[in-house]
Every structure is written in structure tokens, then in C-alpha cells.
Tab-separated table of C-alpha atoms in Angstrom:
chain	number	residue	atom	x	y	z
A	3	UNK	CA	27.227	154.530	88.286
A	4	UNK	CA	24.369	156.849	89.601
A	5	UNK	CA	24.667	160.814	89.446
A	6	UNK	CA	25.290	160.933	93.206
A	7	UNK	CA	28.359	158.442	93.119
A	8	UNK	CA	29.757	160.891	90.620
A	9	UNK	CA	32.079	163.187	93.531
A	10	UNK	CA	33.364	160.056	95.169
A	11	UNK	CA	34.532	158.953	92.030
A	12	UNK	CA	36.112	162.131	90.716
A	13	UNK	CA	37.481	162.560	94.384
A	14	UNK	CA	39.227	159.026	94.198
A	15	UNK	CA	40.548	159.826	90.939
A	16	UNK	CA	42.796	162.756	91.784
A	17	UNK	CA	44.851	160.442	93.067
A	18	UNK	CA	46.298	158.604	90.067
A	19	UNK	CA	45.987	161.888	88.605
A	20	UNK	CA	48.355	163.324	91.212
A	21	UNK	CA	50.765	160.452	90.715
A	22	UNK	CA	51.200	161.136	87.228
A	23	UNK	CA	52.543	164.155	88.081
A	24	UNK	CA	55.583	162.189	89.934
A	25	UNK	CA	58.078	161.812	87.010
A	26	UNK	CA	57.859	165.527	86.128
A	27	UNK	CA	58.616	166.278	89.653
A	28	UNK	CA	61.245	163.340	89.665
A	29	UNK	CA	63.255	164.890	86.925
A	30	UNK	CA	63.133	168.104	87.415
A	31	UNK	CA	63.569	169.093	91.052
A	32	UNK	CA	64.964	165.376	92.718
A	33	UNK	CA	68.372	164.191	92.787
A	34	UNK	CA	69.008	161.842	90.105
A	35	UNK	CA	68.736	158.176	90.115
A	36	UNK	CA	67.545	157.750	93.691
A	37	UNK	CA	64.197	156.043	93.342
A	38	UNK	CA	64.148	154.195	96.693
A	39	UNK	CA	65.331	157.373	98.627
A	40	UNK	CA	62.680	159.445	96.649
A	41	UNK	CA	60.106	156.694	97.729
A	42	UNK	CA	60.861	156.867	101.466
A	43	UNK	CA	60.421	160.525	101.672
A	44	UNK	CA	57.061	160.100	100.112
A	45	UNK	CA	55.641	157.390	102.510
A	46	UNK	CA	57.351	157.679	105.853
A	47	UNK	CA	57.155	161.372	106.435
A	48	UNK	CA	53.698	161.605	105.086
A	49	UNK	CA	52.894	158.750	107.316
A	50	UNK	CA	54.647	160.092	110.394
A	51	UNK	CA	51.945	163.451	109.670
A	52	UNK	CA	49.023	161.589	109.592
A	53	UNK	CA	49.819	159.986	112.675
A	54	UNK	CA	49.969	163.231	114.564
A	55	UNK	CA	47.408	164.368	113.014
A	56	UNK	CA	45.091	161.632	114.021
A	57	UNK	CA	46.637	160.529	117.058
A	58	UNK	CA	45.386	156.979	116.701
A	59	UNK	CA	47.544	153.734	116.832
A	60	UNK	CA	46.621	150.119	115.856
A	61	UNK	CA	45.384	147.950	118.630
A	62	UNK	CA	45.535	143.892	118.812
A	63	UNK	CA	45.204	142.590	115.472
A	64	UNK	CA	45.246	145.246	113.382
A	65	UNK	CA	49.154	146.126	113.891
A	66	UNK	CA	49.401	143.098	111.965
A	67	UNK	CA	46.559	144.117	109.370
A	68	UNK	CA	48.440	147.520	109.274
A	69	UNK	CA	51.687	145.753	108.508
A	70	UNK	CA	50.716	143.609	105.890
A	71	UNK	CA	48.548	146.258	104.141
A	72	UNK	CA	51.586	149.000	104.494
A	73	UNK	CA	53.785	146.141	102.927
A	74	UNK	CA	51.926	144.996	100.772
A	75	UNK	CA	50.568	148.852	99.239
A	76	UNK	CA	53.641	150.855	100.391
A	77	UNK	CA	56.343	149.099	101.054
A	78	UNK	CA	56.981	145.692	98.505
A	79	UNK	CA	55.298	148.103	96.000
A	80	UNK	CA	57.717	150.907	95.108
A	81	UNK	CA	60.899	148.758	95.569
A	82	UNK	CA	59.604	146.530	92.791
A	83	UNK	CA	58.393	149.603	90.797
A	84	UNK	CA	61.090	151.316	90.691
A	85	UNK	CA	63.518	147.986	90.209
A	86	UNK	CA	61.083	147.007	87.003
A	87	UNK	CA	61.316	151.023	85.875
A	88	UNK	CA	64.778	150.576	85.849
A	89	UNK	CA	65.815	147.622	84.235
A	90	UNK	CA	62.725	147.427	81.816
A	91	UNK	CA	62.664	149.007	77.944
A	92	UNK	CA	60.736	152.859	77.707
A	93	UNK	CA	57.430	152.144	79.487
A	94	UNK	CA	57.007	148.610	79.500
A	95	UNK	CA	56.775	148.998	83.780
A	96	UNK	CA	53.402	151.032	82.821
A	97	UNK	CA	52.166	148.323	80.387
A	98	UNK	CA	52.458	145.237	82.671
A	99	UNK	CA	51.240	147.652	85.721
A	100	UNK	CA	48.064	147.996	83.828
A	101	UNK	CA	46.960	144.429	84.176
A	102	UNK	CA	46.159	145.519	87.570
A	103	UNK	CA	42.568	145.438	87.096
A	104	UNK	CA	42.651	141.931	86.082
A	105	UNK	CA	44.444	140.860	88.975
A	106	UNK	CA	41.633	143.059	91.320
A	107	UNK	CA	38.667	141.253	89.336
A	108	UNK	CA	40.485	137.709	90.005
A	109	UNK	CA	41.163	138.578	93.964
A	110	UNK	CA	37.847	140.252	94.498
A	111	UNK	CA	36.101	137.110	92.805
A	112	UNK	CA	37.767	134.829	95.391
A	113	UNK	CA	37.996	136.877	98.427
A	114	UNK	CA	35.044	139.440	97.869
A	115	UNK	CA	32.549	137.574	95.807
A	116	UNK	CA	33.442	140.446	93.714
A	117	UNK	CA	32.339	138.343	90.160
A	118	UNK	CA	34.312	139.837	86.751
A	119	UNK	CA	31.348	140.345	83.998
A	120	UNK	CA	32.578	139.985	80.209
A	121	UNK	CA	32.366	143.520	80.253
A	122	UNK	CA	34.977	143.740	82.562
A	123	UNK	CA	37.228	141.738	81.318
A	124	UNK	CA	36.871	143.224	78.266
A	125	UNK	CA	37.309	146.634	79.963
A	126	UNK	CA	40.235	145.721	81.471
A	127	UNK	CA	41.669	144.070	78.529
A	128	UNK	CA	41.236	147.203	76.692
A	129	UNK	CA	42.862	149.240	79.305
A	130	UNK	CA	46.091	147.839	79.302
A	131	UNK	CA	46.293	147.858	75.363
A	132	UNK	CA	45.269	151.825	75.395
A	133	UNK	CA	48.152	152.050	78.417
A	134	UNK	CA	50.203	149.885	75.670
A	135	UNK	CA	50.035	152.525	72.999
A	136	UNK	CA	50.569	155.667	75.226
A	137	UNK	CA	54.019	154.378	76.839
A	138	UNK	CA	55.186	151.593	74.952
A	139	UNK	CA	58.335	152.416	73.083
A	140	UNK	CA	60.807	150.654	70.767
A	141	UNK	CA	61.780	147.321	72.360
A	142	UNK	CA	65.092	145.578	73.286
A	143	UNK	CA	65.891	142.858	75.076
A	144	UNK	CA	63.222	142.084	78.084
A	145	UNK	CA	64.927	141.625	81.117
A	146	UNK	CA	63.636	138.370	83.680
A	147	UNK	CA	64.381	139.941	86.153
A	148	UNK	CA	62.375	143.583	85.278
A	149	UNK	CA	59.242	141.803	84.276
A	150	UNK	CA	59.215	139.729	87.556
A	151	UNK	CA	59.381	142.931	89.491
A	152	UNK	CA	56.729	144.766	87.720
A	153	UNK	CA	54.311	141.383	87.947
A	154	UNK	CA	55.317	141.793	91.713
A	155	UNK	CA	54.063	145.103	91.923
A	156	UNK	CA	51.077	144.872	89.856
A	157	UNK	CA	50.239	141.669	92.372
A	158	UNK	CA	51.383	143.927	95.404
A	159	UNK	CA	49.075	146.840	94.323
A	160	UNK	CA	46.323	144.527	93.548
A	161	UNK	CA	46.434	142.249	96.349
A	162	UNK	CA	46.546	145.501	98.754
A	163	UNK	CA	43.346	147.006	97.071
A	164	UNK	CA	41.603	143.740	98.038
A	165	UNK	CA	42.549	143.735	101.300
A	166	UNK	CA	41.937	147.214	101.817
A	167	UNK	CA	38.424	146.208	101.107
A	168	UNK	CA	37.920	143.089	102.599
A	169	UNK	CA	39.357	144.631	106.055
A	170	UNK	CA	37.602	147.349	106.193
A	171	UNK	CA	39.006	149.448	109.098
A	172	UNK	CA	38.410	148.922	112.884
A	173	UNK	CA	35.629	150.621	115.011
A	174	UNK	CA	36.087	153.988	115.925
A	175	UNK	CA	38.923	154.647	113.626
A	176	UNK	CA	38.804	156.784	110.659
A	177	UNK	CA	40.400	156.722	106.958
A	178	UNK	CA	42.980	159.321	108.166
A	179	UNK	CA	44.492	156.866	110.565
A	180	UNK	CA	44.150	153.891	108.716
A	181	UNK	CA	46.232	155.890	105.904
A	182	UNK	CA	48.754	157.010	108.400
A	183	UNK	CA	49.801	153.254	109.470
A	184	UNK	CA	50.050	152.021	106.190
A	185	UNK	CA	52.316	154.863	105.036
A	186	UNK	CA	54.449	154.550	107.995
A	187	UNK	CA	54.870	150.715	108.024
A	188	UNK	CA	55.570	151.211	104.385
A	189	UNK	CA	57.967	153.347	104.854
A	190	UNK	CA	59.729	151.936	107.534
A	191	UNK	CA	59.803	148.442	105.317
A	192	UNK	CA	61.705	150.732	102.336
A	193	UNK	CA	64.364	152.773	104.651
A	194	UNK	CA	66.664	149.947	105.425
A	195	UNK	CA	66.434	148.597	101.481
A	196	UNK	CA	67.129	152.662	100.651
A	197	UNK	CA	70.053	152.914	102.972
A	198	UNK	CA	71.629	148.972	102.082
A	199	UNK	CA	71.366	150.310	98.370
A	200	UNK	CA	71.858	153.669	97.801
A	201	UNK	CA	73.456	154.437	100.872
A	202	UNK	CA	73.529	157.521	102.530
A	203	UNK	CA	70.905	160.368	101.889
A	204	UNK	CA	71.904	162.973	98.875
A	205	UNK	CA	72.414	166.391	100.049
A	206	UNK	CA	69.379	168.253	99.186
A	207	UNK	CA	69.090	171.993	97.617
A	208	UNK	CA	65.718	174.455	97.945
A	209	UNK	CA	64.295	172.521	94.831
A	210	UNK	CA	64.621	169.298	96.215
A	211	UNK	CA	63.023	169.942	99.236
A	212	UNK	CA	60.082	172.516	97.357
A	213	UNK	CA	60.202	168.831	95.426
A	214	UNK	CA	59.837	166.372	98.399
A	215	UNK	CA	56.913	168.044	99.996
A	216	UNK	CA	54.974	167.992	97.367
A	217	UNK	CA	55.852	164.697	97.277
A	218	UNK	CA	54.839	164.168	100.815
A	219	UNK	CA	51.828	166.087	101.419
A	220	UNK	CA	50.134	166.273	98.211
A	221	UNK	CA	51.206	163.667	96.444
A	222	UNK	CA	51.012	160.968	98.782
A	223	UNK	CA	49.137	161.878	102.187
A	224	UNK	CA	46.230	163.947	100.717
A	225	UNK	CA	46.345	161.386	97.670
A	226	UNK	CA	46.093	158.284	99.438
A	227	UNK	CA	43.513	159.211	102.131
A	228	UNK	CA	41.122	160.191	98.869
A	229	UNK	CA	42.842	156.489	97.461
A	230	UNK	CA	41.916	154.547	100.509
A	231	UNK	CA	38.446	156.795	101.368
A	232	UNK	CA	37.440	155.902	97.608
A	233	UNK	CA	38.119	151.980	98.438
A	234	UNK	CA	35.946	151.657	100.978
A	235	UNK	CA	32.996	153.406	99.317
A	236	UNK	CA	33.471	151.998	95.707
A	237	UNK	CA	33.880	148.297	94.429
A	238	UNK	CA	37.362	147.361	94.332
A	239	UNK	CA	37.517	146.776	90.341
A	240	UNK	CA	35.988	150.686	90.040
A	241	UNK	CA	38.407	151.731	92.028
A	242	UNK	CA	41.425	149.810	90.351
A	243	UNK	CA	40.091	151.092	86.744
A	244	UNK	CA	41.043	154.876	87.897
A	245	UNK	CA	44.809	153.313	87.891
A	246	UNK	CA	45.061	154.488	83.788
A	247	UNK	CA	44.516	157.623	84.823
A	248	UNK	CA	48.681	157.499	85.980
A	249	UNK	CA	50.016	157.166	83.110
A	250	UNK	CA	47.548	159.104	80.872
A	251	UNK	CA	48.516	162.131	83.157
A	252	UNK	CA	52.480	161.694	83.177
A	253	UNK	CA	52.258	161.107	79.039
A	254	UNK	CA	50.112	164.956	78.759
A	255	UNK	CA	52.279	166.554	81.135
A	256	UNK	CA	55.532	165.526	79.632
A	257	UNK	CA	53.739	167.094	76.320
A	258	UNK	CA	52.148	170.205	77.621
A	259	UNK	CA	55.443	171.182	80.203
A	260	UNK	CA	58.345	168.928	79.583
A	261	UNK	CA	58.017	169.290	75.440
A	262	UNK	CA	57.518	165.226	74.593
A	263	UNK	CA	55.465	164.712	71.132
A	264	UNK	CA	52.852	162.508	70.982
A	265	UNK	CA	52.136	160.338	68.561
A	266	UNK	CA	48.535	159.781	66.567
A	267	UNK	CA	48.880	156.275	67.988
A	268	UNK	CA	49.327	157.622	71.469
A	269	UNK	CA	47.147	159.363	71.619
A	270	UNK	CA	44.563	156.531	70.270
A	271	UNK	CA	45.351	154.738	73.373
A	272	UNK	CA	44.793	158.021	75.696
A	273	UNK	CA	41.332	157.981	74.269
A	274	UNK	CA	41.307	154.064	74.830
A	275	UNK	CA	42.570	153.804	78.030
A	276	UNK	CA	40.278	156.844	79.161
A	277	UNK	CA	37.081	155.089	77.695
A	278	UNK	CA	38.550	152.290	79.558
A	279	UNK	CA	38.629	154.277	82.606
A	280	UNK	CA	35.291	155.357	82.199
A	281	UNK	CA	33.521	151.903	81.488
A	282	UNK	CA	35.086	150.521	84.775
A	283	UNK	CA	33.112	152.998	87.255
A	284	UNK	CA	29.524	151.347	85.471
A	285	UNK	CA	28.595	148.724	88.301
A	286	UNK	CA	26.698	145.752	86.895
A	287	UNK	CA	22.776	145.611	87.130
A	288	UNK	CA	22.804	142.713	89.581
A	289	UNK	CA	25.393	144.771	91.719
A	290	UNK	CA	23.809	148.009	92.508
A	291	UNK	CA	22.201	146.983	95.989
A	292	UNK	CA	24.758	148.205	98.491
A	293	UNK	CA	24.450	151.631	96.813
A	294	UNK	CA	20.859	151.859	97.260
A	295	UNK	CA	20.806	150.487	100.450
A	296	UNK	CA	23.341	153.202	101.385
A	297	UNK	CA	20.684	155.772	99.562
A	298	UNK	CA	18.447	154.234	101.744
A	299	UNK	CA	20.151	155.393	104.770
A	300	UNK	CA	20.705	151.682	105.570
A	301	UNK	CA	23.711	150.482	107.736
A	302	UNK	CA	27.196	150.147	105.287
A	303	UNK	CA	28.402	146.717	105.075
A	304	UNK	CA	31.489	146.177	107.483
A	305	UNK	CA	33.820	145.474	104.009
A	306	UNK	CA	32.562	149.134	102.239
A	307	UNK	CA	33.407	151.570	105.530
A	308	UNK	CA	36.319	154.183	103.906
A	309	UNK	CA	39.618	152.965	104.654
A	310	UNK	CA	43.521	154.191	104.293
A	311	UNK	CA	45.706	154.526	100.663
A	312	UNK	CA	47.989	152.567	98.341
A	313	UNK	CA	50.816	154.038	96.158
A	314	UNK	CA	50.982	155.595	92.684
A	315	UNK	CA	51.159	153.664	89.711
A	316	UNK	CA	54.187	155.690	88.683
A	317	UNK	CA	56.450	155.137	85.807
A	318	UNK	CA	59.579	155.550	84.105
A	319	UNK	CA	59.901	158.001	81.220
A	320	UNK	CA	56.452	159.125	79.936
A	321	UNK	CA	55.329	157.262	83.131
A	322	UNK	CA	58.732	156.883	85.281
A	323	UNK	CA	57.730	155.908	88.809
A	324	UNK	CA	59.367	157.877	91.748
């Protein structure tokens, strides 16, 4: 990590940073219990702007591309968030979410001869324990069907991030765009799940709306565009190892504005988990040529041009996805 990577890397990171802010907002402006709902308005409609803003559709095959990457970082991933936040103990969604960047170092080893170092392993290994300590509560029973959902989603997330890198985006066509088809196909895949389970939308007061477009715009357009942007310019385990940063930021804002305590031990695995955090954006010495080729003013390799976003790593109670 050189001093001039140092914007691009705070940049990227106000988007976890921004989804941490989702369960406050969830709780205390959104109708209750209607996760799926809550993530359709964030995807589709922020989707739908984009597209008008950049007034660029997929051609040949990147519809498909589009539709596997909205799926895959839209779409599959909140429904099996917000199923795992739901039927999982306190913040156990959070915990097994924060495996993701082992699951990046494994998929970027096979399909971007991305190789995991010890160190991060290590890294990542101490990320999820620091995650662990922040949200972890008293247990009770696991349920099967809750910890299949949140490996889903981890795997989703992770598998999207890869992609997002490996694809690049096509000629002529910038992040904005890219960002815009994966949030609409995204949220296109969740409205027919939202409407089969939830039914039909909630009537919605000035706070709920004030809640949804923040949700929208903020939250989710301006947040994945700096997401997506930060994938193509960063390695893909960097920009996984910004993921903490979630959960760290839902656990001090349910302190500082929704009056939560934390704990000496939580706040052992803040500092963890941010150390963690920090550790991840230090590239390997063997793996700091496409930066200074890009210093160099030489051409960016086809798999490091910006691309589109992916969702939040949101979840339930200090870190309650919505």
C-alpha cells in the first residue's frame, strides 16, 4: 500500500461504512420486519437511477455477465442475508459473513492467480475472530437452515467480488453503468421473492420514505459505484478486507445514537478487526507491479479497469442486515 493508493482505498471504504449505518436506519424509520421489501427498494430503484443516468444498456454477452453478477452480488445475496439474520442467534449472520475474505483469497487463487500469503490468511483469520467478539452474543440453538443461508451469502458476496474482477467491464462503458445493471437485475431477481413472501408493499409514512432514499441513493447507488470503482482498481482480497468495516460501524453507532453498551471484549475485537482491516490493504512484495506499471502511465490490465457494486454486509442487531 503506497501513499498514492491511500484515496482509492478510503473512497472504497465508505461503502461498508455506509452499510453499517443500515440497521439504525432499519429500526428506526422502516416498517418492521420487512427485510426483503426493504432490500428491493434499495437495489431496484437505485438501479433504475443509474440507468438514466448513464443511459447505457448491456450488449451481447454481457446481459448475461450483468445477470449473473446482479444475482450473484444483489440479488441471491440479501435474500440469504436477511433469511440467516433472521433465524440465526444475536450476530452470528456477521460472524460467518466475515469469512468472506477467505472465500475471496480461495476464488482469486483459482480464477485470478490471486495467491493467499500466510499473512493473509492469518489476516483474515483474525478478522473474523475480532468480527466474533464485536457481535457475537449469548448462544442458543444454531439453526441448519440459518447457517446455510449465511454460508450462501458469504459465497454469493465472495464469488461476485471475483467476478467483478475477473470481468472487468466492457469497452466504452463506465463503472456507473456497470453498477446500474447489477442493481437492477438484482433487484428485479428479489421483487417476485418480496411479493411471494411478504406480500403486498406496507403503506409508507414521511419517515419511511426520508428512510428509503437514503437507502437508495446513498446507501446503495453512491455506495456501490465507490464498491465496484474500488474493485477494479484494488486486488480483490484488499477490497474484501474493507467488509469489517460493516459491522464495526453498526456496533459504534448503536453505542453513540441508539444507547447499546459495549463491552471491554467488544471492543477488543473493534480494535482487532480494524487492525485486521488495515493489514489487508498491504499488497505483498512480489505483487506490487500492476501498481507501478499504472504509476508508470502504462496501459491497466483488462481484469483491474473500475467496474459496478455489490451489497452491504449488513446485519441483524448490532449488525442487522436490511
Amino acid at each position: 500500500m503506497t501513499a498514492n493508493r491511500l484515496p482509492l482505498i478510503a473512497l472504497t471504504a465508505l461503502a461498508p461504512i455506509s452499510w453499517g449505518t443500515t440497521y439504525a436506519v432499519t429500526t428506526e424509520f422502516l416498517p418492521a420486519d420487512r427485510p426483503l421489501f426493504t432490500g428491493l427498494m434499495r437495489a431496484l430503484p437505485a438501479g433504475l437511477l443509474l440507468l438514466a443516468l448513464s443511459r447505457t444498456l448491456p450488449r451481447g454477452a454481457w446481459w448475461g455477465k450483468a445477470a449473473v453478477l446482479g444475482a450473484l452480488n444483489i440479488g441471491a445475496f440479501f435474500p440469504l442475508l436477511f433469511l440467516s439474520a433472521y433465524r440465526l442467534p444475536g450476530g452470528m449472520a456477521a460472524v460467518v459473513g466475515s469469512v468472506g475474505p477467505l472465500f475471496v483469497a480461495g476464488l482469486a487463487a483459482v480464477l485470478l492467480g490471486e495467491r493467499p500469503t500466510v499473512r493473509t490468511l492469518l489476516t483474515g483469520i483474525a478478522a473474523a475472530l475480532g468480527v466474533s467478539l464485536v457481535v457475537l452474543k449469548a448462544a442458543g440453538a444454531l439453526d441448519t437452515i440459518g447457517v446455510l443461508a449465511a454460508l450462501g451469502s458469504t459465497a454469493s458476496m465472495s464469488a461476485g467480488v471475483v467476478l467483478t474482477k475477473r470481468w472487468g467491464r466492457p469497452e466504452g462503458v463506465g463503472p456507473l453503468a456497470l453498477t446500474g445493471w447489477q442493481l437492477t437485475a438484482g433487484g428485479l431477481l428479489i421483487a417476485p421473492i418480496a411479493l411471494l413472501v411478504e406480500g403486498a408493499p406496507p403503506a409508507l409514512d414521511g419517515r419511511a420514505i426520508g428512510g428509503y432514499l437514503y437507502l437508495a441513493l446513498a446507501n446503495t447507488a453512491v455506495s456501490y459505484w465507490l464498491w465496484f470503482r474500488g474493485i477494479g482498481r484494488l486486488s480483490a482480497t484488499q477490497v474484501t478486507f474493507l467488509g469489517p468495516l460493516s459491522p464495526l460501524t453498526a456496533a459504534v453507532i448503536g453505542w453513540a445514537a441508539l444507547g447499546q453498551a459495549l463491552t471491554s471484549l467488544q471492543l477488543l475485537g473493534m480494535a482487532l478487526a480494524f487492525a485486521a482491516t488495515v493489514l489487508g490493504q498491504l499488497q505483498p512484495r512480489g505483487d506490487r507491479r500492476p501498481e507501478k506499471a499504472a504509476e508508470a502511465g502504462a496501459p491497466r490490465p483488462e481484469n483491474a479497469i473500475e467496474p459496478g457494486d455489490l451489497p452491504a454486509l449488513l446485519v441483524r442487531d448490532t449488525t442487522r442486515t436490511a
